[in-house]
Coordinates of C-alpha atoms in Angstrom, one line a residue:
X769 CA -39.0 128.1 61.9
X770 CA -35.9 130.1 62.9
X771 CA -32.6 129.6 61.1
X772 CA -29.1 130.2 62.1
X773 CA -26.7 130.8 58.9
X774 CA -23.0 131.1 60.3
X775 CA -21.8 129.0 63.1
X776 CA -20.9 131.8 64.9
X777 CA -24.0 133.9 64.8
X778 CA -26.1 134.9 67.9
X779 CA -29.0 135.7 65.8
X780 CA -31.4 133.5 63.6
X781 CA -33.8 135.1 61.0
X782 CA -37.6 133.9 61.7
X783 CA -38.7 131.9 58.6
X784 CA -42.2 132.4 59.1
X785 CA -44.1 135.3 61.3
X786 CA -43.7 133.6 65.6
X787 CA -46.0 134.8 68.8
X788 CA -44.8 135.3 72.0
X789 CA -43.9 132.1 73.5
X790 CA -43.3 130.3 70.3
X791 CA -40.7 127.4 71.1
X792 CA -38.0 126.5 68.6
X793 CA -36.9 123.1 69.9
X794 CA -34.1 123.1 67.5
X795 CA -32.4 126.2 68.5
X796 CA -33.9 125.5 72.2
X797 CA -35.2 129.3 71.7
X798 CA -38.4 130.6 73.2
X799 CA -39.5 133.5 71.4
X800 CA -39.9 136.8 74.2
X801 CA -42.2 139.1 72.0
X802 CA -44.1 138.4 68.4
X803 CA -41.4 138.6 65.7
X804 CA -42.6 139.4 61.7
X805 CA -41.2 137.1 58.9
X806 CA -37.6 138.1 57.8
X807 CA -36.6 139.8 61.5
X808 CA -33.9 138.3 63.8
X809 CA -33.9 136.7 67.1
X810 CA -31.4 136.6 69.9
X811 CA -30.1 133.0 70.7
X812 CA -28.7 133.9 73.4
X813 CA -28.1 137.0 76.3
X814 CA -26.2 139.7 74.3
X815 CA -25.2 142.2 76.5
X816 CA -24.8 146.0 75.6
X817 CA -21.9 146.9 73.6
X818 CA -21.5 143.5 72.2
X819 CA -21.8 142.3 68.6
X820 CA -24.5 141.0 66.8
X821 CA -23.3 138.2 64.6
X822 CA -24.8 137.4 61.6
X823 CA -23.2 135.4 58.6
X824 CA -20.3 134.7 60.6
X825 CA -19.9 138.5 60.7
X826 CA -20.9 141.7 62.7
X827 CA -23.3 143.4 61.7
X828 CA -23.8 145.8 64.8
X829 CA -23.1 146.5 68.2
X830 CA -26.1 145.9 71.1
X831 CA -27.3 149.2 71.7
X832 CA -28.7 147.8 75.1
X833 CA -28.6 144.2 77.4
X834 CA -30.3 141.7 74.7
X835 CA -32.0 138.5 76.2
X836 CA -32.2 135.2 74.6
X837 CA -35.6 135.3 72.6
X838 CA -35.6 139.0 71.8
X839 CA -36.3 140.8 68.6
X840 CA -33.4 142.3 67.3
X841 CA -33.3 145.3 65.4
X842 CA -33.0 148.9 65.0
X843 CA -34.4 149.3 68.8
X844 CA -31.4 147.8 70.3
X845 CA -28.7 147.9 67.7
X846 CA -26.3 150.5 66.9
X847 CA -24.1 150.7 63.7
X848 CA -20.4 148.7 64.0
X849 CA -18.0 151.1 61.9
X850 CA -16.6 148.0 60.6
X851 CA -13.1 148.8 62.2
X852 CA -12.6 145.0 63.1
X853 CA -14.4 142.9 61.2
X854 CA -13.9 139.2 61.8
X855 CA -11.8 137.1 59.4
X856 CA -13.7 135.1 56.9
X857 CA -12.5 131.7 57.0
X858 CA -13.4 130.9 53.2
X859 CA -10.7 129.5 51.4
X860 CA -12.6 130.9 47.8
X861 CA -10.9 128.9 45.6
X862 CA -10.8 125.7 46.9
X863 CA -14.3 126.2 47.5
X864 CA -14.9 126.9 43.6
X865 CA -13.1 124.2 42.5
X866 CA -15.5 121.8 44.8
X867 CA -18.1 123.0 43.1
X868 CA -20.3 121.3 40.7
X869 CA -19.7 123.3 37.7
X870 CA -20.7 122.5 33.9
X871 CA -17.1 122.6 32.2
X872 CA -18.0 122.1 29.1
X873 CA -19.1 124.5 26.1
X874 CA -22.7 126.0 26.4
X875 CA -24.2 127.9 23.7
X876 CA -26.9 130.3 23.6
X877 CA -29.2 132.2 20.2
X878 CA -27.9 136.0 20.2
X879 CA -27.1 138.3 17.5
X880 CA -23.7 137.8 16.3
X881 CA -22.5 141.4 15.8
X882 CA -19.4 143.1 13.3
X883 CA -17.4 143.9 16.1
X884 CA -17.6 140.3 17.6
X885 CA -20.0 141.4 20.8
X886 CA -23.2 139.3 20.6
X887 CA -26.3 140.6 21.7
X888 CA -29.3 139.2 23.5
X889 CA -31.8 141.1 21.7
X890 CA -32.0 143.7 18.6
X891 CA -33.2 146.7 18.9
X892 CA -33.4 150.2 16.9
X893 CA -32.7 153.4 19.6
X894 CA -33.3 157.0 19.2
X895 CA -31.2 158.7 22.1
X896 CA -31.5 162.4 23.4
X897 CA -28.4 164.2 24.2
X898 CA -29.7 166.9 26.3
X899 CA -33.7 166.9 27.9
X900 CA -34.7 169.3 25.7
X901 CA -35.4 167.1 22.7
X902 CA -36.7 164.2 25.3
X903 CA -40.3 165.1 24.0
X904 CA -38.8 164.8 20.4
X905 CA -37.3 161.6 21.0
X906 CA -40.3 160.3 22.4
X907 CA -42.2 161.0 19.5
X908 CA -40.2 159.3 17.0
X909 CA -39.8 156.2 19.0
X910 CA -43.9 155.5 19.9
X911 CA -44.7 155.7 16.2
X912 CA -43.2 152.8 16.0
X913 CA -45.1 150.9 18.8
X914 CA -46.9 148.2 16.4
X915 CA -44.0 146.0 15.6
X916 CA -46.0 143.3 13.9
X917 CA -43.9 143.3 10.9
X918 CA -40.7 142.6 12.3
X919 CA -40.2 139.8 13.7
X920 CA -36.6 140.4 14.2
X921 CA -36.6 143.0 15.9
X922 CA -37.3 143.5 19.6
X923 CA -38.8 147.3 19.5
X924 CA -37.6 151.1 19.0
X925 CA -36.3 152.5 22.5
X926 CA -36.8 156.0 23.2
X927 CA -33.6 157.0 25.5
X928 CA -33.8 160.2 26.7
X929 CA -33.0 161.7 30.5
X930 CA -32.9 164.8 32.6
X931 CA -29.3 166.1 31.7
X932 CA -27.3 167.1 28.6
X933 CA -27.0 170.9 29.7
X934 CA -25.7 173.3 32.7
X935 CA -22.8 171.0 33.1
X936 CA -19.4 172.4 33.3
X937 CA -18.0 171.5 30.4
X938 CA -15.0 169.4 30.4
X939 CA -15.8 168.5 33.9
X940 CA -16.6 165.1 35.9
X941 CA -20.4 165.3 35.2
X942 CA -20.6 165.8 31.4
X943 CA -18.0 163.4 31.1
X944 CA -20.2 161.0 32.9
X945 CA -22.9 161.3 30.5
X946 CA -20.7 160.7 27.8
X947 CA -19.7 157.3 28.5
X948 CA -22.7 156.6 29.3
X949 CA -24.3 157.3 26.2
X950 CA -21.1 156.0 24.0
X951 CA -21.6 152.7 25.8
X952 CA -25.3 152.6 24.7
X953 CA -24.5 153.6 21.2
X954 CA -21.4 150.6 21.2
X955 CA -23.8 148.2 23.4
X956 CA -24.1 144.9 21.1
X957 CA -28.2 145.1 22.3
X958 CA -28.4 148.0 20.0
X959 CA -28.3 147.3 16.3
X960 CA -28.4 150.9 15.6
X961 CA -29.6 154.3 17.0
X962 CA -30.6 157.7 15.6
X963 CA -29.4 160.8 18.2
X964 CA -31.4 163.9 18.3
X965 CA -30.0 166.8 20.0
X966 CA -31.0 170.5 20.2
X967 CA -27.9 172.5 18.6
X968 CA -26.9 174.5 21.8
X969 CA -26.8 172.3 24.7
X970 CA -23.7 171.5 26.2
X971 CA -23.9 167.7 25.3
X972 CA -23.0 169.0 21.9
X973 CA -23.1 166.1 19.2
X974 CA -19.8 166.6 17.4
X975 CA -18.4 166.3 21.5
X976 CA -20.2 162.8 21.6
X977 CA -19.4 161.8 17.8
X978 CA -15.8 162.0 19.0
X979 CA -15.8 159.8 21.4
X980 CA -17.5 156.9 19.3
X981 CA -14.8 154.3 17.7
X982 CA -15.0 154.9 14.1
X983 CA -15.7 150.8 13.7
X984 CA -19.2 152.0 14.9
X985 CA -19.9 155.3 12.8
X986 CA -21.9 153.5 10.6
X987 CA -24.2 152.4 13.5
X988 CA -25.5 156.2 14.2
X989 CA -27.3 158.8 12.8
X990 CA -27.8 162.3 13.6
X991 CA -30.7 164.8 13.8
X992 CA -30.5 168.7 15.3
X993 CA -34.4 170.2 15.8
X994 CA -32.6 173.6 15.1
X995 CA -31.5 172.5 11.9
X996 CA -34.1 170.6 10.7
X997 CA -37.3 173.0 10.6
X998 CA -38.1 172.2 14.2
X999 CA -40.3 169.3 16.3
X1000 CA -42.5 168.7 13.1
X1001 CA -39.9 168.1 10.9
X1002 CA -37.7 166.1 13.1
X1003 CA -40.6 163.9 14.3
X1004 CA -40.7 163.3 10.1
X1005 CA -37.2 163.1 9.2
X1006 CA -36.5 160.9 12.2
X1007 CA -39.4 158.5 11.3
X1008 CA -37.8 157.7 7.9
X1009 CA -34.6 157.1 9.7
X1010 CA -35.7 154.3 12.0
X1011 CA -37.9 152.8 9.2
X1012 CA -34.4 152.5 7.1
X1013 CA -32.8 151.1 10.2
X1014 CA -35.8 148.6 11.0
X1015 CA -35.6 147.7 7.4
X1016 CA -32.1 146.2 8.3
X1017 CA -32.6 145.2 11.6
X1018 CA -34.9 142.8 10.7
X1019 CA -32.5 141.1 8.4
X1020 CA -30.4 140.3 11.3
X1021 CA -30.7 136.3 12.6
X1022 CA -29.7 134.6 16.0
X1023 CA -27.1 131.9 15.6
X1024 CA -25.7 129.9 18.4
X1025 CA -23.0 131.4 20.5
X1026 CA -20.9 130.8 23.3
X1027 CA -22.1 131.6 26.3
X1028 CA -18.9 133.4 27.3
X1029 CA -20.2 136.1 25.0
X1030 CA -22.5 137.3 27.9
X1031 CA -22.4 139.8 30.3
X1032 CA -24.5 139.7 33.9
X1033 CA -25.5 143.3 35.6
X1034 CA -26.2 141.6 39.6
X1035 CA -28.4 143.6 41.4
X1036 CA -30.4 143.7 44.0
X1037 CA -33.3 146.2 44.7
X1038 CA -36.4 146.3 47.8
X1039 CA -34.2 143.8 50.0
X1040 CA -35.2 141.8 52.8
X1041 CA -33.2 139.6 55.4
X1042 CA -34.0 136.6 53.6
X1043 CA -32.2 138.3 49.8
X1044 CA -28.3 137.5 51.3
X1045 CA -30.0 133.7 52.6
X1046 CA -31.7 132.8 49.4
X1047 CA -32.2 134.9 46.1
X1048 CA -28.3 136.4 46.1
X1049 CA -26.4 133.1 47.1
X1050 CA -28.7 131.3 44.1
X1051 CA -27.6 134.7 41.4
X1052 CA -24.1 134.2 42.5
X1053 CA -23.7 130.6 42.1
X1054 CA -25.2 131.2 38.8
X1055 CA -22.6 134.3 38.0
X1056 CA -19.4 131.5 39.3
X1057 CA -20.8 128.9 36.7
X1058 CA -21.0 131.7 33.7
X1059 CA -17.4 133.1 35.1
X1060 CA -16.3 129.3 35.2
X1061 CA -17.5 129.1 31.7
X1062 CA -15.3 132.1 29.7
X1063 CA -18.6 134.8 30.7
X1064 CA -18.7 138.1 32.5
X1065 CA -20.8 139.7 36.0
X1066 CA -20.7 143.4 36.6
X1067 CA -21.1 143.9 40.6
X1068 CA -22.2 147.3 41.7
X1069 CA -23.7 149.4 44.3
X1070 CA -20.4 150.2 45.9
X1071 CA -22.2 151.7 49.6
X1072 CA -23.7 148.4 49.3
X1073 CA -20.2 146.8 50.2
X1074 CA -19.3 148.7 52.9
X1075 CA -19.5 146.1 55.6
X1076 CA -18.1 143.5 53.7
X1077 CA -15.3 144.9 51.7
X1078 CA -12.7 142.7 53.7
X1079 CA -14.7 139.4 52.2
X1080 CA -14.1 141.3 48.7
X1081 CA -10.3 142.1 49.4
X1082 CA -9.9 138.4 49.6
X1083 CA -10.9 137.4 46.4
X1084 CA -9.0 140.2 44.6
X1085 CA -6.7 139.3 41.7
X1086 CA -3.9 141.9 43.0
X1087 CA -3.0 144.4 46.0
X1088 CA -3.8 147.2 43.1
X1089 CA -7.2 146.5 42.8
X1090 CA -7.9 145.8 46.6
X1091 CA -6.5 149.5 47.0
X1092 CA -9.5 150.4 43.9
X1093 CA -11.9 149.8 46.1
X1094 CA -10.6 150.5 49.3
X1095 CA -10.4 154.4 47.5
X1096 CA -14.0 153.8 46.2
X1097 CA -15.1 153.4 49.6
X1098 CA -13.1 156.5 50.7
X1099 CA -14.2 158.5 48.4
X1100 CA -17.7 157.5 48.9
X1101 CA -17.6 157.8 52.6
X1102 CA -16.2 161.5 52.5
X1103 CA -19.2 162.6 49.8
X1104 CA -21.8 161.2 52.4
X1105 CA -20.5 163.0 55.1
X1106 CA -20.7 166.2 52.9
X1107 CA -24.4 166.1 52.8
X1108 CA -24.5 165.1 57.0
X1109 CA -25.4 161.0 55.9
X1110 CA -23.4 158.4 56.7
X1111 CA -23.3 154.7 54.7
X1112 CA -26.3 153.4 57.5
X1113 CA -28.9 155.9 56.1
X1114 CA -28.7 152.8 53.5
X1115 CA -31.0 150.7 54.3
X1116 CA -34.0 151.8 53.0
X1117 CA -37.3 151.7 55.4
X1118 CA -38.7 148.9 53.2
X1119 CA -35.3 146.9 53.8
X1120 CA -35.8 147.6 57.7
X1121 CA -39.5 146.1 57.1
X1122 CA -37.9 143.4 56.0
X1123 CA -36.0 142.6 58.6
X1124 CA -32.8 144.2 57.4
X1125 CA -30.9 146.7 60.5
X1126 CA -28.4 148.3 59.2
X1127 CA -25.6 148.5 56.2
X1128 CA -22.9 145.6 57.3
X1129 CA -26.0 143.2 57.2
X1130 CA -27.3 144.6 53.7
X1131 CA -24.1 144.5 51.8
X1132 CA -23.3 141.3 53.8
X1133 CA -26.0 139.9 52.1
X1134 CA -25.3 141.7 48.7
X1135 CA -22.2 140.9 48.0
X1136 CA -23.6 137.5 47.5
X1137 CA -24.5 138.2 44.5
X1138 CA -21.2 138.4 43.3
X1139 CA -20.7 134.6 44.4
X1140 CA -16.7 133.6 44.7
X1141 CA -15.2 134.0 41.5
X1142 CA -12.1 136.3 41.5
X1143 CA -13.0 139.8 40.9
X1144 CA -10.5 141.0 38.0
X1145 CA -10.8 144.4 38.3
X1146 CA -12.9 147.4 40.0
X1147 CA -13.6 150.1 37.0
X1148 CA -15.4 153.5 37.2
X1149 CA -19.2 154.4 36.5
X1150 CA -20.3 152.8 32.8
X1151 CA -16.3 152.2 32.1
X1152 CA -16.3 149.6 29.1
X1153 CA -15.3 146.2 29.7
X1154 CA -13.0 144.5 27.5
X1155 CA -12.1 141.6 29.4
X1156 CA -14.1 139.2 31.4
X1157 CA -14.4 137.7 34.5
X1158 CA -16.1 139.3 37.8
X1159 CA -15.8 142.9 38.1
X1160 CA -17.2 145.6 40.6
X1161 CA -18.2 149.0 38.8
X1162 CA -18.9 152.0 41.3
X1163 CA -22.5 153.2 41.4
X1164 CA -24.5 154.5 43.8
X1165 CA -27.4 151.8 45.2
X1166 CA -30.1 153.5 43.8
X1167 CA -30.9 150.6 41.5
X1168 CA -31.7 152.8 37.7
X1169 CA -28.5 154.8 38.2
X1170 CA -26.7 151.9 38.9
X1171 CA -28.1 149.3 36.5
X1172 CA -27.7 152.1 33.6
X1173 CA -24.0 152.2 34.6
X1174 CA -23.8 148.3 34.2
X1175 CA -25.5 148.5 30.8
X1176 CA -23.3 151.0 29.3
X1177 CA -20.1 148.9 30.7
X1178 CA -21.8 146.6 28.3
X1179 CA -24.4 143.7 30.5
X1180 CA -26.5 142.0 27.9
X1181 CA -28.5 140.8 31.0
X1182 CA -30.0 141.8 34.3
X1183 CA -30.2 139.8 37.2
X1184 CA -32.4 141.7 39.6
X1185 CA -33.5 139.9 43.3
X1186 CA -35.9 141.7 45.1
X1187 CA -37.3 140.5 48.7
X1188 CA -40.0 143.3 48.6
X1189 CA -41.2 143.1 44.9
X1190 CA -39.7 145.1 41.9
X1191 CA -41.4 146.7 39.0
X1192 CA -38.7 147.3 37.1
X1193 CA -36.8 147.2 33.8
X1194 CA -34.1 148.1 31.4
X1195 CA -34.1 148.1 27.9
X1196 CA -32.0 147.1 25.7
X1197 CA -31.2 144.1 28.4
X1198 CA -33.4 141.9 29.7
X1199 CA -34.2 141.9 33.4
X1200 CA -35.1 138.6 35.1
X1201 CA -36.5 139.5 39.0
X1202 CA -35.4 136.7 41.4
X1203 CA -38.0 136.5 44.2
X1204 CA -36.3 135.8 47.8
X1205 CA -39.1 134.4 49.4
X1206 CA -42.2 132.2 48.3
X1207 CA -44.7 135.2 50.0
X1208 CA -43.6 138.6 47.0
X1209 CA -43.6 135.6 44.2
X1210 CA -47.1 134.6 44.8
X1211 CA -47.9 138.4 45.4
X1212 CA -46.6 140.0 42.2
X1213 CA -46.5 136.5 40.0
X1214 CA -46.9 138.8 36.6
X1215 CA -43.4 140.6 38.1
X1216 CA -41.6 138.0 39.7
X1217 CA -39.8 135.4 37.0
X1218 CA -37.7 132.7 39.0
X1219 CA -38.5 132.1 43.1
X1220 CA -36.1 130.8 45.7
X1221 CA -38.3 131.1 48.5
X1222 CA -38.3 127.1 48.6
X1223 CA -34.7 127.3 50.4
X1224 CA -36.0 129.2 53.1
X1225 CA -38.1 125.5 54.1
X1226 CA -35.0 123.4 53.5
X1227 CA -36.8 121.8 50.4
X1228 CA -34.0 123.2 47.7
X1229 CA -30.5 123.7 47.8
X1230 CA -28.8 126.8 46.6
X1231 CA -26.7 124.9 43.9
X1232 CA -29.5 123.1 42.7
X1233 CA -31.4 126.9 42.0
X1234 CA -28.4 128.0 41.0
X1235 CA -28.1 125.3 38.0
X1236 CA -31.7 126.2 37.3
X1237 CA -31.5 130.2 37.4
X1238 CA -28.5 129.6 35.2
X1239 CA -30.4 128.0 32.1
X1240 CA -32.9 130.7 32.9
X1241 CA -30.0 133.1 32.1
X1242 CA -29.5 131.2 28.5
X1243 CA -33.3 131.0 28.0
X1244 CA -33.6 134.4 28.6
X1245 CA -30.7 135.5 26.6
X1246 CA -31.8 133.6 23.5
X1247 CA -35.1 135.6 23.3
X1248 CA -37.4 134.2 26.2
X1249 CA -39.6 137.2 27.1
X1250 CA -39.4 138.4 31.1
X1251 CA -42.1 139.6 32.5
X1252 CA -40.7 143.4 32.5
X1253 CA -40.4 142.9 28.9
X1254 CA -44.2 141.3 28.4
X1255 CA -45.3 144.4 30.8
X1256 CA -43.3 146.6 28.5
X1257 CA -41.0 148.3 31.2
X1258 CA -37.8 149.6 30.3
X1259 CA -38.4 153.0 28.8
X1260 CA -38.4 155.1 31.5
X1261 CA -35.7 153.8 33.7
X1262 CA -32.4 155.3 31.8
X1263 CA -30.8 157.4 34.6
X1264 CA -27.1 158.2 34.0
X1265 CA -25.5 159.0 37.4
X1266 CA -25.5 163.2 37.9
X1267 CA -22.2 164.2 39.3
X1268 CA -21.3 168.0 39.9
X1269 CA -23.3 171.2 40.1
X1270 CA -25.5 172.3 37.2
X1271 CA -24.6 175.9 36.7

């Protein structure tokens, strides 16, 4: 089966692995070589230096004279710099308000916090400021690993990560770190958190201390190995600590609350061709419906829009924040070119497997995600957010930097499609892995926790998966396990975004 997604598009994506010869009587489209699942076919002649339309949009230029039934991809297309895109035709909110929306009220179990956030689950922390004290931090939090006695409480994270010293202090990188780590301490997921630092790292804890909000003081406490009789003692002393906080967490009780009290991370990680057909248009009618519904969705991976910008500049609440990311992009494309790269050495070899060519088809299919809600604002890495509605948070794509970012800015909950399979999660939020196609659900069924594969065949619509994926969402936030959780993922993938030299 080959379909064709826009009107306008030249290509179709190849539902199912074709031989030579393979007829499409649909399309009228006689396959010229064998083409793998997820890979694109010409529909008709494309000669050299033409587009290759895909979505509606371009997503590269013929690198040579294409015939009707050929594989397209990386041998015979070359990236389209994007300095024309075609128009998108959408009008985004009529076609929200023609959707089929819940309006009314939903509710879902979280922990009502004192500062109003509600979380989706309720955990104990013990965070490193520098790497030094990882090993430290590590220790204090896997005493704790039989939890049998609290049922309350969701576990004891160990968050700890490679930086914390030879930063230039007062400088982009530390500062980086900081609001990352004051967005974990403030996260409503947390209900409290013991930091362990060394004594003479630049990350220095009276540094961090300042930037907490004193409404969240009581929340922390503080260990330094130099000042507590080294590891030994500190391993001790923090044990007690996170017994006292345990002791409390586990008097804390769900209690229904609005759903507009959430906060989605979208992202998207091992993509294929079929991710911007099936799994992201499902996760962003989901996001519209919790938008519709008072809630907020972090988008991300800002080289992942490159290609598609213009569809985002159309949905923008103002000509200010059309010009945010228009200088996101900027800057993004000028600290590529400093290292020789370019925005097309994203996609990744296993998105090329997939069928994916080159970045204006990835973050064509990306942006998805995102579905068409406004987007209120685009905010720096792990910037809080205090309002809600759709917003786009600069990261890099590599999906721990970028999800970390999306935590701090305060997600109770990952979204996380994968066309290639994932094996990955993030405490303190839950990650639910949307499967694009039928094939990497059935492959990695103890990963994979919602499939949309079934749209590929025609046999489900992307607003009826949407609506489903949604209560998922509420499921999931009132305390249904994913599989990351049951597989206990989420300790190692805390990677603050490095920025600067280390001197």
């Amino acid at each position: 089966m080959i379909i064709k997604i826009g009107t306008s598009d030249n290509v179709g994506v190849v539902t199912e692995g074709i031989e030579s010869g393979y007829k499409d009587h649909q399309l009228n489209i006689v396959a010229n070589q064998s083409i793998d699942i997820g890979h694109k076919i010409a529909l008709n002649d494309i000669y050299k230096g033409q587009p290759i339309i895909k979505y509606n949009q371009i997503i590269g230029l013929s690198s040579i004279d294409i015939s009707s039934g050929d594989h397209v991809h990386t041998h015979n297309v070359m990236i389209h710099q994007n300095e024309a895109p075609m128009d998108s035709s959408l009008n985004y909110k009529k076609l929200l308000s023609s959707m089929d929306f819940c309006k009314t009220e939903r509710n879902f179990n979280g922990y009502l916090r004192n500062d109003g956030k509600v979380g989706t689950r309720n955990f104990v922390g013990v965070m490193s400021t520098v790497n030094c004290v990882s090993t430290v931090v590590r220790k204090i939090a896997h005493s704790f690993e039989d939890m049998d006695k609290y049922a309350n409480v969701d576990g004891v994270v160990p968050i700890s990560h490679s930086l914390g010293c030879g930063h230039a202090i007062g400088k982009e990188s530390i500062e980086v770190l900081i609001r990352v780590l004051v967005g974990y301490i403030t996260h409503p997921n947390f209900y409290s958190l013991l930091i362990v630092g060394l004594g003479c790292e630049d990350n220095q804890i009276s540094a961090l201390l300042e930037r907490i909000p004193d409404s969240y003081r009581s929340k922390v406490e503080f260990l330094v190995v130099s000042d507590n009789g080294g590891t030994k003692n500190t391993v001790d002393r923090g044990k007690e600590i996170v017994s006292n906080m345990l002791e409390q967490a586990e008097l804390q009780q769900r209690s229904s609350q609005s759903v507009s009290h959430l906060s989605l991370a979208l992202q998207c990680g091992g993509s294929d061709s079929f991710s911007g057909i099936s799994s992201n248009p499902v996760l962003g009618y989901a996001s519209d419906q919790l938008v519709e519904l008072g809630g907020t969705s972090i988008l991300s991976e800002t080289p992942e829009i490159y290609g598609a910008e213009h569809l985002m500049f159309n949905r923008m609440t103002s000509i200010s924040v059309v010009n945010k990311l228009k200088d996101k992009l900027d800057w993004w494309g000028k600290y590529l070119s400093s290292f020789d790269v370019s925005f097309n050495s994203n996609p990744s070899p296993g998105n090329k497997e997939g069928g994916i060519t080159t970045i204006n088809e990835k973050s064509l299919g990306s942006v998805s995600k995102s579905g068409y809600s406004e987007v209120h604002d685009v905010i720096d890495y792990a910037t809080p957010i205090t309002d809600r509605g759709l917003f786009i948070m600069d990261s890099p794509g590599y999906d721990p930097v970028s999800v970390t970012g999306q935590i701090a800015s305060g997600a109770t909950i990952v979204c996380f499609t994968t066309g290639r399979g994932s094996t990955i999660g993030f405490k303190p939020s839950p990650c639910i892995k949307i499967a694009s196609n039928s094939t990497i659900y059935a492959s990695m069924i103890g990963d994979m926790d919602y499939n949309c594969g079934s749209i590929l065949n025609g046999d489900s619509s992307i607003p009826d998966l949407g609506k489903q994926l949604f209560e998922l969402i509420i499921e999931t936030a009132s305390g249904k396990q994913t599989y990351s959780e049951l597989e206990s993922y989420g300790d190692n993938e805390f990677v603050p975004w490095h920025l600067g030299p280390v001197v």
